[in-house]
PDB file of C-alpha atoms in Angstrom:
ATOM      1  CA  UNK A  20    -101.991-135.735-176.778  1.00 71.00           C
ATOM      2  CA  UNK A  21    -101.954-139.488-176.383  1.00 77.00           C
ATOM      3  CA  UNK A  22    -104.931-141.807-176.720  1.00 81.00           C
ATOM      4  CA  UNK A  23    -105.949-143.140-173.294  1.00 81.00           C
ATOM      5  CA  UNK A  24    -108.397-146.004-172.768  1.00 82.00           C
ATOM      6  CA  UNK A  25    -109.597-147.597-169.527  1.00 78.00           C
ATOM      7  CA  UNK A  26    -111.623-150.760-168.894  1.00 78.00           C
ATOM      8  CA  UNK A  27    -114.459-151.163-166.396  1.00 79.00           C
ATOM      9  CA  UNK A  28    -115.930-154.662-166.143  1.00 72.00           C
ATOM     10  CA  UNK A  29    -118.599-154.271-163.444  1.00 71.00           C
ATOM     11  CA  UNK A  30    -121.618-153.240-165.534  1.00 81.00           C
ATOM     12  CA  UNK A  31    -125.154-154.658-165.565  1.00 85.00           C
ATOM     13  CA  UNK A  32    -127.341-155.641-168.483  1.00 84.00           C
ATOM     14  CA  UNK A  33    -130.886-154.282-168.299  1.00 88.00           C
ATOM     15  CA  UNK A  34    -134.009-154.850-170.389  1.00 85.00           C
ATOM     16  CA  UNK A  35    -136.731-152.225-169.965  1.00 88.00           C
ATOM     17  CA  UNK A  36    -140.137-151.878-171.595  1.00 83.00           C
ATOM     18  CA  UNK A  37    -141.218-148.582-173.108  1.00 78.00           C
ATOM     19  CA  UNK A  38    -144.584-147.861-171.451  1.00 77.00           C
ATOM     20  CA  UNK A  39    -145.856-145.965-174.487  1.00 80.00           C
ATOM     21  CA  UNK A  40    -144.967-148.480-177.189  1.00 79.00           C
ATOM     22  CA  UNK A  41    -144.443-151.731-175.268  1.00 80.00           C
ATOM     23  CA  UNK A  42    -141.127-152.148-177.066  1.00 83.00           C
ATOM     24  CA  UNK A  43    -138.292-153.711-175.090  1.00 85.00           C
ATOM     25  CA  UNK A  44    -135.108-151.665-174.904  1.00 90.00           C
ATOM     26  CA  UNK A  45    -131.702-152.966-173.877  1.00 90.00           C
ATOM     27  CA  UNK A  46    -129.237-151.071-171.683  1.00 92.00           C
ATOM     28  CA  UNK A  47    -125.928-151.427-169.906  1.00 90.00           C
ATOM     29  CA  UNK A  48    -125.567-149.650-166.564  1.00 89.00           C
ATOM     30  CA  UNK A  49    -122.881-149.222-163.947  1.00 87.00           C
ATOM     31  CA  UNK A  50    -119.630-147.455-163.118  1.00 87.00           C
ATOM     32  CA  UNK A  51    -118.174-146.020-166.320  1.00 89.00           C
ATOM     33  CA  UNK A  52    -115.269-144.025-164.802  1.00 89.00           C
ATOM     34  CA  UNK A  53    -113.412-143.777-161.496  1.00 89.00           C
ATOM     35  CA  UNK A  54    -111.330-140.944-160.065  1.00 92.00           C
ATOM     36  CA  UNK A  55    -108.770-140.561-157.275  1.00 93.00           C
ATOM     37  CA  UNK A  56    -107.707-144.195-157.334  1.00 89.00           C
ATOM     38  CA  UNK A  57    -104.873-145.941-159.136  1.00 88.00           C
ATOM     39  CA  UNK A  58    -106.465-148.149-161.768  1.00 85.00           C
ATOM     40  CA  UNK A  59    -105.272-151.398-163.331  1.00 82.00           C
ATOM     41  CA  UNK A  60    -103.343-149.470-165.972  1.00 83.00           C
ATOM     42  CA  UNK A  61    -101.350-147.617-163.319  1.00 88.00           C
ATOM     43  CA  UNK A  62    -103.164-144.339-163.984  1.00 90.00           C
ATOM     44  CA  UNK A  63    -104.973-141.957-161.660  1.00 92.00           C
ATOM     45  CA  UNK A  64    -107.604-139.450-162.750  1.00 93.00           C
ATOM     46  CA  UNK A  65    -108.089-136.403-160.469  1.00 96.00           C
ATOM     47  CA  UNK A  66    -111.786-136.009-159.711  1.00 97.00           C
ATOM     48  CA  UNK A  67    -111.878-132.350-160.779  1.00 97.00           C
ATOM     49  CA  UNK A  68    -110.665-133.313-164.263  1.00 97.00           C
ATOM     50  CA  UNK A  69    -113.241-136.069-164.740  1.00 95.00           C
ATOM     51  CA  UNK A  70    -115.984-133.847-163.292  1.00 97.00           C
ATOM     52  CA  UNK A  71    -115.143-131.098-165.756  1.00 97.00           C
ATOM     53  CA  UNK A  72    -115.104-133.487-168.697  1.00 97.00           C
ATOM     54  CA  UNK A  73    -118.321-135.248-167.654  1.00 97.00           C
ATOM     55  CA  UNK A  74    -120.084-131.884-167.358  1.00 98.00           C
ATOM     56  CA  UNK A  75    -118.892-130.913-170.835  1.00 97.00           C
ATOM     57  CA  UNK A  76    -119.776-134.312-172.269  1.00 97.00           C
ATOM     58  CA  UNK A  77    -123.276-134.203-170.768  1.00 98.00           C
ATOM     59  CA  UNK A  78    -123.878-130.711-172.120  1.00 98.00           C
ATOM     60  CA  UNK A  79    -122.444-131.227-175.599  1.00 97.00           C
ATOM     61  CA  UNK A  80    -123.335-134.863-176.236  1.00 97.00           C
ATOM     62  CA  UNK A  81    -125.627-136.694-173.803  1.00 98.00           C
ATOM     63  CA  UNK A  82    -128.266-133.937-173.688  1.00 98.00           C
ATOM     64  CA  UNK A  83    -128.314-133.800-177.492  1.00 97.00           C
ATOM     65  CA  UNK A  84    -128.477-137.574-178.100  1.00 97.00           C
ATOM     66  CA  UNK A  85    -124.991-137.485-179.635  1.00 96.00           C
ATOM     67  CA  UNK A  86    -123.121-139.517-177.008  1.00 97.00           C
ATOM     68  CA  UNK A  87    -122.237-142.618-179.006  1.00 97.00           C
ATOM     69  CA  UNK A  88    -119.979-145.539-178.206  1.00 95.00           C
ATOM     70  CA  UNK A  89    -118.533-148.321-180.319  1.00 95.00           C
ATOM     71  CA  UNK A  90    -118.072-152.061-180.121  1.00 93.00           C
ATOM     72  CA  UNK A  91    -114.431-152.909-179.509  1.00 88.00           C
ATOM     73  CA  UNK A  92    -111.316-150.790-179.044  1.00 78.00           C
ATOM     74  CA  UNK A  93    -110.999-148.132-181.786  1.00 83.00           C
ATOM     75  CA  UNK A  94    -107.479-146.805-182.284  1.00 82.00           C
ATOM     76  CA  UNK A  95    -108.417-143.117-182.514  1.00 86.00           C
ATOM     77  CA  UNK A  96    -110.370-140.563-180.450  1.00 88.00           C
ATOM     78  CA  UNK A  97    -112.930-140.047-183.224  1.00 90.00           C
ATOM     79  CA  UNK A  98    -116.342-141.730-183.241  1.00 93.00           C
ATOM     80  CA  UNK A  99    -116.898-143.961-186.280  1.00 93.00           C
ATOM     81  CA  UNK A 100    -120.631-143.969-186.983  1.00 95.00           C
ATOM     82  CA  UNK A 101    -120.431-147.258-188.875  1.00 95.00           C
ATOM     83  CA  UNK A 102    -119.122-148.934-185.690  1.00 95.00           C
ATOM     84  CA  UNK A 103    -121.594-147.411-183.203  1.00 97.00           C
ATOM     85  CA  UNK A 104    -123.360-149.954-180.988  1.00 96.00           C
ATOM     86  CA  UNK A 105    -124.968-147.835-178.269  1.00 96.00           C
ATOM     87  CA  UNK A 106    -125.892-144.344-177.100  1.00 97.00           C
ATOM     88  CA  UNK A 107    -125.059-143.072-173.622  1.00 96.00           C
ATOM     89  CA  UNK A 108    -128.232-141.695-172.036  1.00 96.00           C
ATOM     90  CA  UNK A 109    -127.073-140.918-168.487  1.00 96.00           C
ATOM     91  CA  UNK A 110    -123.776-140.011-166.834  1.00 96.00           C
ATOM     92  CA  UNK A 111    -123.580-138.631-163.310  1.00 96.00           C
ATOM     93  CA  UNK A 112    -121.161-138.505-160.367  1.00 95.00           C
ATOM     94  CA  UNK A 113    -121.392-140.691-157.278  1.00 94.00           C
ATOM     95  CA  UNK A 114    -118.548-139.547-155.008  1.00 91.00           C
ATOM     96  CA  UNK A 115    -115.422-140.453-157.000  1.00 92.00           C
ATOM     97  CA  UNK A 116    -117.273-142.739-159.394  1.00 90.00           C
ATOM     98  CA  UNK A 117    -119.215-141.752-162.495  1.00 92.00           C
ATOM     99  CA  UNK A 118    -122.298-143.869-163.129  1.00 91.00           C
ATOM    100  CA  UNK A 119    -123.507-144.311-166.671  1.00 91.00           C
ATOM    101  CA  UNK A 120    -126.341-145.854-168.599  1.00 93.00           C
ATOM    102  CA  UNK A 121    -126.257-146.658-172.299  1.00 93.00           C
ATOM    103  CA  UNK A 122    -128.984-147.809-174.668  1.00 94.00           C
ATOM    104  CA  UNK A 123    -128.025-150.605-177.056  1.00 94.00           C
ATOM    105  CA  UNK A 124    -129.008-149.470-180.545  1.00 96.00           C
ATOM    106  CA  UNK A 125    -130.482-151.479-183.396  1.00 95.00           C
ATOM    107  CA  UNK A 126    -127.328-151.078-185.497  1.00 97.00           C
ATOM    108  CA  UNK A 127    -125.258-153.985-186.856  1.00 97.00           C
ATOM    109  CA  UNK A 128    -122.815-153.685-183.942  1.00 97.00           C
ATOM    110  CA  UNK A 129    -125.648-153.054-181.496  1.00 95.00           C
ATOM    111  CA  UNK A 130    -127.255-156.321-182.584  1.00 95.00           C
ATOM    112  CA  UNK A 131    -123.961-158.099-181.922  1.00 95.00           C
ATOM    113  CA  UNK A 132    -123.825-156.621-178.413  1.00 91.00           C
ATOM    114  CA  UNK A 133    -127.432-157.677-177.709  1.00 90.00           C
ATOM    115  CA  UNK A 134    -126.745-161.181-178.953  1.00 91.00           C
ATOM    116  CA  UNK A 135    -123.626-161.509-176.811  1.00 88.00           C
ATOM    117  CA  UNK A 136    -125.383-160.233-173.688  1.00 85.00           C
ATOM    118  CA  UNK A 137    -128.430-162.425-174.212  1.00 84.00           C
ATOM    119  CA  UNK A 138    -126.078-165.372-174.647  1.00 85.00           C
ATOM    120  CA  UNK A 139    -124.533-164.690-171.249  1.00 81.00           C
ATOM    121  CA  UNK A 140    -121.309-163.065-172.422  1.00 80.00           C
ATOM    122  CA  UNK A 141    -119.373-160.985-169.895  1.00 77.00           C
ATOM    123  CA  UNK A 142    -118.809-157.557-171.379  1.00 81.00           C
ATOM    124  CA  UNK A 143    -117.396-154.355-169.957  1.00 83.00           C
ATOM    125  CA  UNK A 144    -117.030-150.730-170.947  1.00 86.00           C
ATOM    126  CA  UNK A 145    -113.967-148.716-171.818  1.00 86.00           C
ATOM    127  CA  UNK A 146    -113.623-144.941-171.701  1.00 89.00           C
ATOM    128  CA  UNK A 147    -111.679-143.251-174.476  1.00 90.00           C
ATOM    129  CA  UNK A 148    -109.983-139.874-174.432  1.00 91.00           C
ATOM    130  CA  UNK A 149    -106.787-138.008-175.189  1.00 92.00           C
ATOM    131  CA  UNK A 150    -104.411-136.302-172.820  1.00 91.00           C
ATOM    132  CA  UNK A 151    -101.005-136.218-171.212  1.00 92.00           C
ATOM    133  CA  UNK A 152     -99.633-138.413-168.427  1.00 93.00           C
ATOM    134  CA  UNK A 153     -97.052-137.502-165.798  1.00 94.00           C
ATOM    135  CA  UNK A 154     -95.245-139.951-163.494  1.00 94.00           C
ATOM    136  CA  UNK A 155     -96.202-139.289-159.858  1.00 94.00           C
ATOM    137  CA  UNK A 156     -95.641-141.427-156.745  1.00 92.00           C
ATOM    138  CA  UNK A 157     -95.500-144.701-158.653  1.00 92.00           C
ATOM    139  CA  UNK A 158     -98.409-144.087-161.024  1.00 92.00           C
ATOM    140  CA  UNK A 159     -99.238-142.075-164.143  1.00 93.00           C
ATOM    141  CA  UNK A 160    -101.203-138.940-163.236  1.00 96.00           C
ATOM    142  CA  UNK A 161    -103.654-137.789-165.912  1.00 93.00           C
ATOM    143  CA  UNK A 162    -103.051-134.121-166.666  1.00 95.00           C
ATOM    144  CA  UNK A 163    -105.421-131.174-167.009  1.00 96.00           C
ATOM    145  CA  UNK A 164    -105.423-131.356-170.823  1.00 93.00           C
ATOM    146  CA  UNK A 165    -107.456-134.607-170.747  1.00 93.00           C
ATOM    147  CA  UNK A 166    -110.352-134.564-173.242  1.00 94.00           C
ATOM    148  CA  UNK A 167    -113.066-137.236-172.953  1.00 94.00           C
ATOM    149  CA  UNK A 168    -113.966-138.628-176.385  1.00 93.00           C
ATOM    150  CA  UNK A 169    -116.559-141.172-175.260  1.00 91.00           C
ATOM    151  CA  UNK A 170    -117.648-142.338-171.834  1.00 88.00           C
ATOM    152  CA  UNK A 171    -118.090-145.955-172.893  1.00 88.00           C
ATOM    153  CA  UNK A 172    -117.110-148.323-175.665  1.00 90.00           C
ATOM    154  CA  UNK A 173    -118.293-151.925-175.251  1.00 88.00           C
ATOM    155  CA  UNK A 174    -115.390-154.345-174.842  1.00 86.00           C
ATOM    156  CA  UNK A 175    -114.787-157.963-173.923  1.00 78.00           C
ATOM    157  CA  UNK A 176    -113.791-158.855-170.371  1.00 54.00           C
ATOM    158  CA  UNK A 177    -110.155-159.969-170.699  1.00 38.00           C
ATOM    159  CA  UNK A 178    -108.445-161.758-167.830  1.00 29.00           C
ATOM    160  CA  UNK A 179    -105.764-159.074-167.795  1.00 28.00           C
ATOM    161  CA  UNK A 180    -107.358-155.754-168.760  1.00 35.00           C
ATOM    162  CA  UNK A 181    -104.100-153.875-168.290  1.00 31.00           C
ATOM    163  CA  UNK A 182    -102.430-156.021-170.941  1.00 26.00           C
ATOM    164  CA  UNK A 183    -105.391-155.475-173.257  1.00 29.00           C
ATOM    165  CA  UNK A 184    -105.233-151.693-173.328  1.00 29.00           C
ATOM    166  CA  UNK A 185    -101.632-150.752-172.610  1.00 29.00           C
ATOM    167  CA  UNK A 186     -99.603-149.633-175.575  1.00 28.00           C
ATOM    168  CA  UNK A 187    -102.512-148.582-177.787  1.00 31.00           C
ATOM    169  CA  UNK A 188    -101.167-145.756-179.942  1.00 37.00           C
ATOM    170  CA  UNK A 189     -98.736-144.805-177.170  1.00 41.00           C
ATOM    171  CA  UNK A 190     -96.217-143.355-179.635  1.00 45.00           C
ATOM    172  CA  UNK A 191     -98.697-141.175-181.464  1.00 60.00           C
ATOM    173  CA  UNK A 192     -99.898-137.668-180.804  1.00 66.00           C
ATOM    174  CA  UNK A 193    -103.410-136.435-181.511  1.00 68.00           C
ATOM    175  CA  UNK A 194    -104.463-132.876-182.279  1.00 68.00           C
ATOM    176  CA  UNK A 195    -107.854-131.437-183.145  1.00 67.00           C
ATOM    177  CA  UNK A 196    -107.578-129.532-186.411  1.00 67.00           C
ATOM    178  CA  UNK A 197    -110.674-128.304-188.210  1.00 67.00           C
ATOM    179  CA  UNK A 198    -112.914-130.144-185.753  1.00 70.00           C
ATOM    180  CA  UNK A 199    -111.330-133.538-186.513  1.00 70.00           C
ATOM    181  CA  UNK A 200    -108.929-135.550-184.353  1.00 68.00           C
ATOM    182  CA  UNK A 201    -105.796-136.145-186.416  1.00 71.00           C
ATOM    183  CA  UNK A 202    -102.935-138.507-185.660  1.00 69.00           C
ATOM    184  CA  UNK A 203     -99.482-136.964-185.980  1.00 61.00           C
ATOM    185  CA  UNK A 204     -95.964-138.058-185.263  1.00 55.00           C
ATOM    186  CA  UNK A 205     -94.318-135.993-182.555  1.00 50.00           C
ATOM    187  CA  UNK A 206     -91.962-133.953-184.781  1.00 53.00           C
ATOM    188  CA  UNK A 207     -94.712-133.106-187.241  1.00 57.00           C
ATOM    189  CA  UNK A 208     -97.049-132.193-184.392  1.00 51.00           C
ATOM    190  CA  UNK A 209     -94.539-129.730-182.926  1.00 54.00           C
ATOM    191  CA  UNK A 210     -94.057-128.119-186.347  1.00 59.00           C
ATOM    192  CA  UNK A 211     -97.816-127.817-186.896  1.00 55.00           C
ATOM    193  CA  UNK A 212     -98.337-126.216-183.498  1.00 52.00           C
ATOM    194  CA  UNK A 213     -95.640-123.603-184.103  1.00 57.00           C
ATOM    195  CA  UNK A 214     -97.084-122.687-187.500  1.00 62.00           C
ATOM    196  CA  UNK A 215    -100.791-122.677-186.584  1.00 58.00           C
ATOM    197  CA  UNK A 216    -102.999-120.270-184.688  1.00 53.00           C
ATOM    198  CA  UNK A 217    -105.648-121.066-182.072  1.00 50.00           C
ATOM    199  CA  UNK A 218    -108.461-121.204-184.628  1.00 48.00           C
ATOM    200  CA  UNK A 219    -106.652-123.822-186.709  1.00 48.00           C
ATOM    201  CA  UNK A 220    -105.877-126.028-183.729  1.00 45.00           C
ATOM    202  CA  UNK A 221    -108.559-126.103-181.059  1.00 48.00           C
ATOM    203  CA  UNK A 222    -106.869-128.338-178.534  1.00 45.00           C
ATOM    204  CA  UNK A 223    -103.245-129.437-178.297  1.00 43.00           C
ATOM    205  CA  UNK A 224    -100.843-130.426-175.560  1.00 40.00           C
ATOM    206  CA  UNK A 225     -97.444-131.993-176.045  1.00 39.00           C
ATOM    207  CA  UNK A 226     -95.454-133.052-173.016  1.00 38.00           C
TER     208      UNK A 226
END
């Protein structure tokens, strides 16, 4: 499966006070994902695929305080804890949009995000996942094997988002082996799939 990233730039910066402690907490909030519309990268996500993945992500990650995001554009589907800047606390559908809220953490990268936002920087979010794409009516249709890795990384707001994200790891394949996303070249990936059973490889799709 190929790494797929998408930028959303229309997010708001919030500062809320914890009523119990009086401590100020910093959040970003807005549309994290959009379905059934061709995006700036020429891709379209069917709503049933995003709904399925959001439900899984909420159950396995958000509800367990494990839904982390990073600062910048990582080049793999795995979450790097030393790069984490925020934790996604809410993710819910609104028609074909998926609205999210993320708490900026007091990590080194979280402090950078807070400083940038407080300084007036324009930041956006970028979803990250793996899956296959199929040409369809002038756009790339995301296939049913799509697996959401994180609902939101924090990214800069480039003037041409499509130029910023296109081509990232496009020639690599990713498989989950032993619970870890592993980058493989296509020929090696095909060989591994033929020689492995379902327990050794949890998720794989090569188109």
